[in-house]
Short mmCIF file of C-alpha atoms and ligand atoms in Angstrom, two decimals:
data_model
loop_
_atom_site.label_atom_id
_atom_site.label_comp_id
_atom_site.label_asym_id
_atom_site.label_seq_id
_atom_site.Cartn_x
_atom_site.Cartn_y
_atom_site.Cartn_z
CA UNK R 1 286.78 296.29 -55.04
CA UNK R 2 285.66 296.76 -51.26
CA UNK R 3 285.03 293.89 -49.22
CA UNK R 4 280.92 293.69 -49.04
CA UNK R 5 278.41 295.39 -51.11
CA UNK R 6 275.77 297.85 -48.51
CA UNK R 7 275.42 300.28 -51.45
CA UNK R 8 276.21 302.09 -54.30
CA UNK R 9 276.68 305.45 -52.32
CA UNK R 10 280.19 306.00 -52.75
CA UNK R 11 281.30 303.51 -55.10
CA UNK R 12 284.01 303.90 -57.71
CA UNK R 13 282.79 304.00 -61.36
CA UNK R 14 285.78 301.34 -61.92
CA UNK R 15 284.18 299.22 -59.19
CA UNK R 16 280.92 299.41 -60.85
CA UNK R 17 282.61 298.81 -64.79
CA UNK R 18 283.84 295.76 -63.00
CA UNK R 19 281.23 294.24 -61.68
CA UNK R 20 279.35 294.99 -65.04
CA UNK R 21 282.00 293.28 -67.26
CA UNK R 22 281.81 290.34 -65.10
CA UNK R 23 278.09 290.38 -65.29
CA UNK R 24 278.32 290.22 -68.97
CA UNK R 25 280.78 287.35 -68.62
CA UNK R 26 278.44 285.79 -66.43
CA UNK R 27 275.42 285.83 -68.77
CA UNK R 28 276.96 283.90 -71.32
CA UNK R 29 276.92 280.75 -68.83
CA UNK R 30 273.53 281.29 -68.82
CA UNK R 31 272.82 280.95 -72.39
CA UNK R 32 275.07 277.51 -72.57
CA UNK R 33 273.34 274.30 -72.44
CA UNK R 34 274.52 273.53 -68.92
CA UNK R 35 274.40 276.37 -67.02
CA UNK R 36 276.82 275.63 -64.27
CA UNK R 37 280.61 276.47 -63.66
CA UNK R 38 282.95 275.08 -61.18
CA UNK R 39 284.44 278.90 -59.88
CA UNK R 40 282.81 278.79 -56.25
CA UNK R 41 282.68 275.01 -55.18
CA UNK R 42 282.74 274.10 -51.63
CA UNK R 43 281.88 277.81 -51.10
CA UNK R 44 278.52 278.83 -49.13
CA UNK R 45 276.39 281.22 -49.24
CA UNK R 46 273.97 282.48 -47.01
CA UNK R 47 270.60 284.16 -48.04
CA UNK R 48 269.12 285.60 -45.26
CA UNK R 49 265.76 287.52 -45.84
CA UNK R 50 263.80 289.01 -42.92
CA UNK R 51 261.66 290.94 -46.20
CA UNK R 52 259.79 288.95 -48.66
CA UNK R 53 260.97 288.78 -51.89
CA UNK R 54 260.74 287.27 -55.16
CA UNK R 55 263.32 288.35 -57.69
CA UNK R 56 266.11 289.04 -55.48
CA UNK R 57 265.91 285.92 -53.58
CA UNK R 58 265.71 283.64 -56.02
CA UNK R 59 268.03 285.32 -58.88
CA UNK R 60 270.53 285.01 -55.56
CA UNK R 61 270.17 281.09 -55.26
CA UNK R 62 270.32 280.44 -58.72
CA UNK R 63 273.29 282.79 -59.13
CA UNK R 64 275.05 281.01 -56.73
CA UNK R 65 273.76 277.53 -57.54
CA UNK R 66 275.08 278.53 -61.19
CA UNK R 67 278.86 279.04 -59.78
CA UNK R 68 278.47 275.91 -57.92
CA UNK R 69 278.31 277.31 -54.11
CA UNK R 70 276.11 275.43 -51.53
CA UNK R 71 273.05 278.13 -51.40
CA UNK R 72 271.53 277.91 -47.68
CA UNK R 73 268.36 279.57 -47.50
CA UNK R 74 267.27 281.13 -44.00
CA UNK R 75 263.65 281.28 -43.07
CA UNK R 76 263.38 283.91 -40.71
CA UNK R 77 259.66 282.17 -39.47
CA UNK R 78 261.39 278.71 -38.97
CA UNK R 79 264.22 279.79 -36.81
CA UNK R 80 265.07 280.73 -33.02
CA UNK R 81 264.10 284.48 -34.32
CA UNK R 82 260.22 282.92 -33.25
CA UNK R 83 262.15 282.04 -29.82
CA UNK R 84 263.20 285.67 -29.35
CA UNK R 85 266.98 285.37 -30.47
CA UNK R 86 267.75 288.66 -32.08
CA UNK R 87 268.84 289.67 -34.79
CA UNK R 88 272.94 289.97 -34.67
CA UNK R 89 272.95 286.58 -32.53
CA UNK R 90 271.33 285.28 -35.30
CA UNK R 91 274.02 286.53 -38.17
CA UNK R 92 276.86 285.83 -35.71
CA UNK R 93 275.56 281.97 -34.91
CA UNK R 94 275.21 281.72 -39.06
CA UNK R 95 278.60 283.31 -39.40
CA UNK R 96 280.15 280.93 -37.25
CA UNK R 97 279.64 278.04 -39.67
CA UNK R 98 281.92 279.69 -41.84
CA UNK R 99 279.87 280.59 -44.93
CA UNK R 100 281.52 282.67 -47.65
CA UNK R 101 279.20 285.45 -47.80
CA UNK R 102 275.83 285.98 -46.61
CA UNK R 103 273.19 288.18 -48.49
CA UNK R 104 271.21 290.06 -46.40
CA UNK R 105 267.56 291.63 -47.37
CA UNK R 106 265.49 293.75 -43.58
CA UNK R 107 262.69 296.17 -43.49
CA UNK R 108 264.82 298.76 -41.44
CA UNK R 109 267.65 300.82 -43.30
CA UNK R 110 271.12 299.88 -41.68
CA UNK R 111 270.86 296.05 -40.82
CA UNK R 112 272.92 294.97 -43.53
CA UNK R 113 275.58 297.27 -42.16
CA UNK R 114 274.83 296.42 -38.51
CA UNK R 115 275.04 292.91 -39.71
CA UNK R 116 278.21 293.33 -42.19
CA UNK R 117 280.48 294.94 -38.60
CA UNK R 118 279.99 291.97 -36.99
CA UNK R 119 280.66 289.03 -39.53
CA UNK R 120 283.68 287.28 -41.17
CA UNK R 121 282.13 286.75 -43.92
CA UNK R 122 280.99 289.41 -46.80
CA UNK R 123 277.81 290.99 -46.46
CA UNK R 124 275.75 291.99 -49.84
CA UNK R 125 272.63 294.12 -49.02
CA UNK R 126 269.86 292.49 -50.83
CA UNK R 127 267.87 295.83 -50.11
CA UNK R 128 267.29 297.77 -46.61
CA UNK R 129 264.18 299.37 -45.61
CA UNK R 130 264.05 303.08 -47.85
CA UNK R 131 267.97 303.09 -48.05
CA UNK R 132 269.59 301.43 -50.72
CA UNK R 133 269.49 297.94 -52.73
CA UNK R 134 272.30 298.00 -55.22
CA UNK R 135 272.23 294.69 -57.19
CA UNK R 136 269.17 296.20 -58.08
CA UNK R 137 270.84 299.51 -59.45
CA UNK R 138 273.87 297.81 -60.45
CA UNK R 139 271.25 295.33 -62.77
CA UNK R 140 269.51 298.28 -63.95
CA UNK R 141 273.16 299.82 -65.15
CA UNK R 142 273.48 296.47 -67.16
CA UNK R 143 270.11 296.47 -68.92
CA UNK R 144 270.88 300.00 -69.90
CA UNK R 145 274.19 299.47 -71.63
CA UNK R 146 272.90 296.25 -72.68
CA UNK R 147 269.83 298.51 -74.30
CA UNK R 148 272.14 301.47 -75.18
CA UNK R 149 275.72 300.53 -75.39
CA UNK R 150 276.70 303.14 -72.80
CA UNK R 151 275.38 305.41 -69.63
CA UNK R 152 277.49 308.35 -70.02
CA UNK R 153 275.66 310.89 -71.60
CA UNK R 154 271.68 309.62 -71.08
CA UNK R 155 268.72 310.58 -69.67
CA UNK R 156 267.10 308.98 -67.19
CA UNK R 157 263.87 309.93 -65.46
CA UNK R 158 263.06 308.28 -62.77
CA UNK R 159 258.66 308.42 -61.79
CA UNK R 160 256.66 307.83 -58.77
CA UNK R 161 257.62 307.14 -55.13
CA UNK R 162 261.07 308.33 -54.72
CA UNK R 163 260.89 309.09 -51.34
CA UNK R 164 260.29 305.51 -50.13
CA UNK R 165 262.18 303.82 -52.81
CA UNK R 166 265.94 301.97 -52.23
CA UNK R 167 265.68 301.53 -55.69
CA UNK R 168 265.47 305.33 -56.62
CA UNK R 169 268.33 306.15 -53.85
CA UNK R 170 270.65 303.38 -55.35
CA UNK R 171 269.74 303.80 -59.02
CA UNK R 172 270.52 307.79 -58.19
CA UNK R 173 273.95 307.20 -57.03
CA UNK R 174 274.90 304.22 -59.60
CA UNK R 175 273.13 306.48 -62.75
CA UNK R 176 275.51 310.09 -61.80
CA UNK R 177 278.44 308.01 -60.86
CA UNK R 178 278.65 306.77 -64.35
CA UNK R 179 278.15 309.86 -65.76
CA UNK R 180 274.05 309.91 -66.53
CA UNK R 181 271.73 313.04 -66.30
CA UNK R 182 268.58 312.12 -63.47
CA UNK R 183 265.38 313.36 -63.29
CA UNK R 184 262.97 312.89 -60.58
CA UNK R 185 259.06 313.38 -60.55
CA UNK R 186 255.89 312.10 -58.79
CA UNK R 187 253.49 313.47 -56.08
CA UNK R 188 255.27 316.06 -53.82
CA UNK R 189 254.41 313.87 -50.83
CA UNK R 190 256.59 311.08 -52.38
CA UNK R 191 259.84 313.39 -53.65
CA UNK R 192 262.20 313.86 -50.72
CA UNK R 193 262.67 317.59 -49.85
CA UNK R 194 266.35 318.19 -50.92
CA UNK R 195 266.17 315.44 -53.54
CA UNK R 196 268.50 318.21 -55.82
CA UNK R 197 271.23 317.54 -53.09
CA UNK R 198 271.94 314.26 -54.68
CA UNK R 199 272.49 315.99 -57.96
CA UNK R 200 269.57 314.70 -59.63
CA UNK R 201 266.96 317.62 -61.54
CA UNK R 202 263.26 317.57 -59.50
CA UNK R 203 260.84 317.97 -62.18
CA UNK R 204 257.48 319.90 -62.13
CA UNK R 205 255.43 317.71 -64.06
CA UNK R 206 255.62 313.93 -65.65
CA UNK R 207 256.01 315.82 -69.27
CA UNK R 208 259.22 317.65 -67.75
CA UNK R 209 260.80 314.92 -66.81
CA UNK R 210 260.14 312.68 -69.46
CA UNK R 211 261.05 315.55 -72.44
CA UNK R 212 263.86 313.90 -74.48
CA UNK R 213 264.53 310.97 -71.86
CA UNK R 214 266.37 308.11 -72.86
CA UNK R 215 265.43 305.58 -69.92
CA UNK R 216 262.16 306.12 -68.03
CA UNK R 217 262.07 304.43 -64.69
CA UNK R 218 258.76 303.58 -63.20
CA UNK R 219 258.98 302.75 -59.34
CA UNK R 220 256.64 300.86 -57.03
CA UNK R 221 254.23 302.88 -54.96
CA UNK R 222 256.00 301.39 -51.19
CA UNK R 223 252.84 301.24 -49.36
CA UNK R 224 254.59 299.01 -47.05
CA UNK R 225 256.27 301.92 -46.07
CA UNK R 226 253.45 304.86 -46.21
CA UNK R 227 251.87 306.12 -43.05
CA UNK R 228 249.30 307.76 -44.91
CA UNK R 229 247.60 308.16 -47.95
CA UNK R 230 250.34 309.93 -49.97
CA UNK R 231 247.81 310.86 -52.98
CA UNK R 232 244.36 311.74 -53.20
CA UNK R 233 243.59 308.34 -55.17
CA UNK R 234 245.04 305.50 -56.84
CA UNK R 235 243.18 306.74 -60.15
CA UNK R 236 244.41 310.18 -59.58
CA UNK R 237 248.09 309.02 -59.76
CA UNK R 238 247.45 306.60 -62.80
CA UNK R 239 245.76 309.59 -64.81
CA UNK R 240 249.08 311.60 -63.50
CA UNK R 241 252.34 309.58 -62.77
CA UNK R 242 251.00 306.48 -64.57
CA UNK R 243 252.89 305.86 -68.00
CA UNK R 244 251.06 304.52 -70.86
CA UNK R 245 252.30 304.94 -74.85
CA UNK R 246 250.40 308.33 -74.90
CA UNK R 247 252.50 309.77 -72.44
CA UNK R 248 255.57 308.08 -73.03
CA UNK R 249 255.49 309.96 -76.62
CA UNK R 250 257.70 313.11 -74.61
CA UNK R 251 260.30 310.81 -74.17
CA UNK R 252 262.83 309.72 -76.87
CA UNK R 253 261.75 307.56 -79.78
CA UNK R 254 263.58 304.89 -78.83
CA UNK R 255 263.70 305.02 -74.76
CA UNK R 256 263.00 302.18 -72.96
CA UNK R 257 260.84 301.28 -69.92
CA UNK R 258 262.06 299.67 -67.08
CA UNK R 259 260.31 298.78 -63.65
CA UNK R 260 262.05 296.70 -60.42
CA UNK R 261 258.98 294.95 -60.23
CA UNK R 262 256.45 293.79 -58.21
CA UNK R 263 254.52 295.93 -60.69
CA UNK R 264 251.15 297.39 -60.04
CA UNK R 265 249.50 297.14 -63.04
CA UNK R 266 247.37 300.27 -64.32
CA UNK R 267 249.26 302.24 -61.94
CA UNK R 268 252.60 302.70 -62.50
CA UNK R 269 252.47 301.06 -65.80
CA UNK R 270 249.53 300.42 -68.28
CA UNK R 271 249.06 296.85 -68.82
CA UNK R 272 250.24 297.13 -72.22
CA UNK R 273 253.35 298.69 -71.41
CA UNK R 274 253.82 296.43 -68.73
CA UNK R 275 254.32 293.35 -71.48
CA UNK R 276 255.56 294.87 -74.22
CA UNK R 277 258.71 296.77 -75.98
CA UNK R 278 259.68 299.51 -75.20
CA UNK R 279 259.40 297.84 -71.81
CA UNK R 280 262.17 295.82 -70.43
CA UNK R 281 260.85 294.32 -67.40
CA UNK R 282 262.07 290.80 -67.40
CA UNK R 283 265.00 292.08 -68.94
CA UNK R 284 266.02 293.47 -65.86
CA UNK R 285 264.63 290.16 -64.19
CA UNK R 286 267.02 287.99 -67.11
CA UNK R 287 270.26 290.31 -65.88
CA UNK R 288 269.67 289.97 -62.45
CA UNK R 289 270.73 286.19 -62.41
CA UNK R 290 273.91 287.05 -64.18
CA UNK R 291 274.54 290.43 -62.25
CA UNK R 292 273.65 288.46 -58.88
CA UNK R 293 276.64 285.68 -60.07
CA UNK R 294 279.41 288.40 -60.71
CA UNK R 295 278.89 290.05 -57.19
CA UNK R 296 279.14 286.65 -55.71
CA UNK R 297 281.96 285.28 -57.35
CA UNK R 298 283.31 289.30 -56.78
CA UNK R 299 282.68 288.77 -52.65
CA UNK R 300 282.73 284.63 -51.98
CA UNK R 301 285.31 284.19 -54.69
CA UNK R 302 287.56 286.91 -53.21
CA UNK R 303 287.03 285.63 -49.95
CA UNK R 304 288.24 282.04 -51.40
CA UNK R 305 291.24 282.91 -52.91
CA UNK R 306 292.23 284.83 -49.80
CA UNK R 307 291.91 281.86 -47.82
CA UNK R 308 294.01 279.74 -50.55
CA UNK R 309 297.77 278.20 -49.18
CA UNK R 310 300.19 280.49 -50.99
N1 CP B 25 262.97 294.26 -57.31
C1 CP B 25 262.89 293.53 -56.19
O1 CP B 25 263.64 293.76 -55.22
O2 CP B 25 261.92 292.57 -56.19
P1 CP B 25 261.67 291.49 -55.04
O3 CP B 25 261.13 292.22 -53.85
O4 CP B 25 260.70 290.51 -55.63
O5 CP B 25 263.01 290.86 -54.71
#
């Protein structure tokens, strides 16, 4: 496995099978009674979020608390950042207290990498402006073959804001690699123009895409990251893109819901799906602890044993 994690783009499907089996490995510690291990004491790990962030940030500190690292958490408004040091002064001054990877979440699309040229230590993108955020895809891969057994051979239609999603772009790339079919739909102001090029199927309508799908995948409107209004109104796209039970009847009896989250309720999602089977929000929220403590023992633990006397 590469040193780092910036995206699923170009990963291996073995790379991705092994952080999965890991992950699965992982979850069991976090069904025991005591949910610690010993595997990355006298590690550290860095989180350092310029992006708020709820899951991802905390699924990263418990992950790591869980393998026993010391988990430093940056706050971006209580640091020299407010006296004007930038950005890769900041990573390089953190990297030089020798941390064993640092986990890296920015508003703008290639700081991770910027970040991850510079530094000793392994950098895991925790999600980069509209680019990529693969622990979140990678989680998504487990919930599915938690859900399904497999990946090779589904459906998966992916709704709503594609074109300002990381989550679409890495779920993409992680869904074909191991061997899914992807379709895409939502308004045309929010599907990228040569969204085929990625290999994924642009459909017409929500029924399209949905027809015999085994995983739908509702996404976030990003209105952090629209210019304008993308739609003529937020009840327009819940009467359109928004899935309730009604609609979700085109898909497979038994598909599932999922959702990154923060969910806007009675958009994306009715509330009802939001809560309920066939919906597997917190799922997805569950596997991200135990996908979050494979990468880092997969990066920091790496780094460890490297360092290790022969
Ligand atoms: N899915 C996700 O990235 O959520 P947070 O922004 O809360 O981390």
């Amino acid at each position: 496995m590469q040193r780092g994690l910036l995206g699923i783009e170009g990963m291996e499907r073995a790379d991705i099978e092994l952080v999965l089996e890991t992950a699965f490995h992982m979850k069991e510690v976090g069904q025991r009674d005591v949910k610690k291990v010993p595997t990355l004491r006298g590690r550290s790990i860095i989180n350092l979020f310029f992006e708020p962030s709820t899951r991802t940030r905390t699924s990263f500190e418990i992950a790591g608390k869980r393998l026993s690292a010391d988990v430093i958490n940056f706050s971006s408004s209580a640091s020299s950042l407010s006296k004007s040091e930038s950005i890769l002064d900041t990573a390089k001054t953190l990297d030089a207290m020798d941390p064993d990877a640092v986990v890296v979440r920015h508003q703008v699309a290639g700081v991770p990498k910027r970040i991850a040229d510079e530094l000793a230590a392994p950098v895991i993108n925790a999600g980069d402006g509209a680019h990529e955020h693969p622990t979140q895809a990678l989680l998504d891969l487990m919930t599915v073959v938690e859900e399904k057994g497999r990946v090779d051979g589904l459906c998966v239609a992916i709704i709503g804001d594609i074109a300002h999603s990381r989550v679409a772009r890495s779920n993409i790339h992680g869904f074909l690699t191991m061997g899914a079919e992807v379709r895409v739909a939502g308004p045309p102001t929010m599907i990228p123009a040569r969204v085929e090029a990625l290999g994924v199927k642009a459909a017409r309508s929500l029924r399209e895409a949905l027809d015999g799908a085994d995983v739908v995948m509702a996404l976030r409107i990003q209105g952090e990251r629209l210019s304008g209004a993308a739609f003529p109104s937020i009840r327009e796209y819940a009467a359109t893109f928004g899935l309730d039970r009604a609609k979700l009847r085109f898909a497979q009896d038994d598909a599932i819901v999922m959702h990154p989250g923060p969910v806007n309720r009675g958009v994306e999602l009715s509330h009802d799906l939001a809560d309920r089977r066939p919906s597997v929000i917190l799922d997805q929220v569950r596997n991200g602890v135990a996908l979050r403590m494979a990468v880092l023992y997969l990066q920091a633990g790496r780094r460890a044993r490297a360092q290790e006397p022969r």
